[in-house]
Amino acid sequence: MKSWIRWVALHGGPGRYLRTRARHGDPLSEILTSSRTGRSPYPPGARIREQGRLVRTPFTLVSADHEVCRKILRDKNFGVTPPDGINMPGPMRRLVRATDLKLASPVEPPSMLVVDPPEHTRYRKLVAQEFTPRAVGRLRDRIGEVTGELLADLAARPNADLIEHFALRLPVAIICEILGVPREKQDFMLELGHAGAPLLDVGIPWRTFRGAVAALRASEEFIEGHIARLRVDPGDNILSELAVNGSLTMPELKATAALVAGAGFETTVNLLGNGMVALHEHPDQLDLLRAEPDRWPNAIEEILRFDSPVQMTFRTALCDTEIADQTIARGETVALLLGAANHDPAVFADPGAFDVSRTNAREHLSFSNGVHVCLGASLARMEGVVALSALYERFPQLRLTDTPERRRLVNLRGYQRIPAAPGLPAASRTA
């Protein structure tokens, strides 16, 4: 009953309201309910931008303006928005607080995703050492090894799903090694991550919410046992260090592990899948990369800009402040449409074009900005470059055999399935 009441307050009521607004043409509601319709979020994002740099709606303030989004993300007058922080009537907010399920969720405190400094600073400092460019650079050989294993598996498949057999497998293997999770538990971690991902959306169905809660419970039980094992037999991984040094409480440890596990592969899976589809739809750009492989790092930035793996985030004003000639009262929430901001024509010329040679592609906001900029951005970029460049070098005849299937999610935008025929590996063709 407690879970159901929480769902009603966070999703059931808001979801019904948003669906009604979407039917009447409200663009933000269209975006927030797009998992049901399968429509692209970018046309309604453009309509919001046409209405103004910062638009007031009955639900929340919203911006699809690149400069405004970047400014708010970097502004100390704004903080993150926990589930009970989104603009809602007082009784609903009290219901959310009264039904706290006390789970190690990546989208609820004490997860660093939804806490502000000084707590955020303390958590991030402890974990950041694993994700510095130097630390990530040391992982490059291992990323290459795992990629090679996955490509060898693809070579044995006349037909494959590029998500299940490739895009999922690389990032989960790497993040499990970072957390010291045994290889045989990778599928378990994938299931937990997928089940919990919808919690980043608003208005999800009851069955989806119930499944996500069940996954969080299973995840918490596993992580707690895993931490206990690492305290007895620590390894060379970040979670062992955190578990042994005692600087985090058990709830903080579990929340940090859950966030690193989920964010560590969900974003990268979407990056890889979105990139493969974009290159399939723009073969001239793939030809350019094959002719000039040094362009791959910039191509990853353009993939991130063109179809952002994370579409939005929320921020709450910590005091009365002014942005884009509008006064935002303390406690008001702003929805920042990162994906739509990446299509802002004031920053990106011809934003609907996919151009791997775009000189300012790296100005995208797909990894957020400010103190909450994605901790694993360097790792995701490296995985993208290594994996996609190797895939297309190994399989020059790679082709999609059916229409790619989108995930039924709003915020984590990516693909569920990409059916493909890899074709003969390059070595086999030249033998």
Tab-separated table of C-alpha atoms in Angstrom, residues 1-16 19 36 92 96 99 101 203-210:
chain	number	residue	atom	x	y	z
A	1	MET	CA	0.000	0.000	0.000
A	2	LYS	CA	2.838	2.388	0.861
A	3	SER	CA	4.441	1.868	-2.572
A	4	TRP	CA	1.113	2.432	-4.323
A	5	ILE	CA	0.443	5.677	-2.453
A	6	ARG	CA	3.923	6.867	-3.365
A	7	TRP	CA	3.308	5.974	-7.009
A	8	VAL	CA	0.031	7.912	-6.996
A	9	ALA	CA	1.778	11.018	-5.633
A	10	LEU	CA	4.862	10.841	-7.850
A	11	HIS	CA	3.500	9.280	-11.040
A	12	GLY	CA	-0.178	8.367	-11.108
A	13	GLY	CA	-1.588	11.855	-10.521
A	14	PRO	CA	1.106	13.767	-12.449
A	15	GLY	CA	0.933	11.273	-15.322
A	16	ARG	CA	-2.810	11.734	-15.796
A	19	ARG	CA	-1.443	13.201	-20.627
A	36	ARG	CA	3.795	6.170	-24.591
A	92	MET	CA	1.057	15.544	-2.446
A	96	VAL	CA	5.837	11.655	-0.955
A	99	THR	CA	6.004	7.168	1.936
A	101	LEU	CA	10.659	3.541	0.907
A	203	GLY	CA	4.184	9.550	-14.778
A	204	ILE	CA	5.343	5.950	-15.244
A	205	PRO	CA	2.704	3.169	-14.996
A	206	TRP	CA	2.096	1.417	-11.672
A	207	ARG	CA	3.402	-1.921	-12.946
A	208	THR	CA	6.644	-0.278	-14.088
A	209	PHE	CA	7.039	1.523	-10.756
A	210	ARG	CA	6.387	-1.677	-8.817
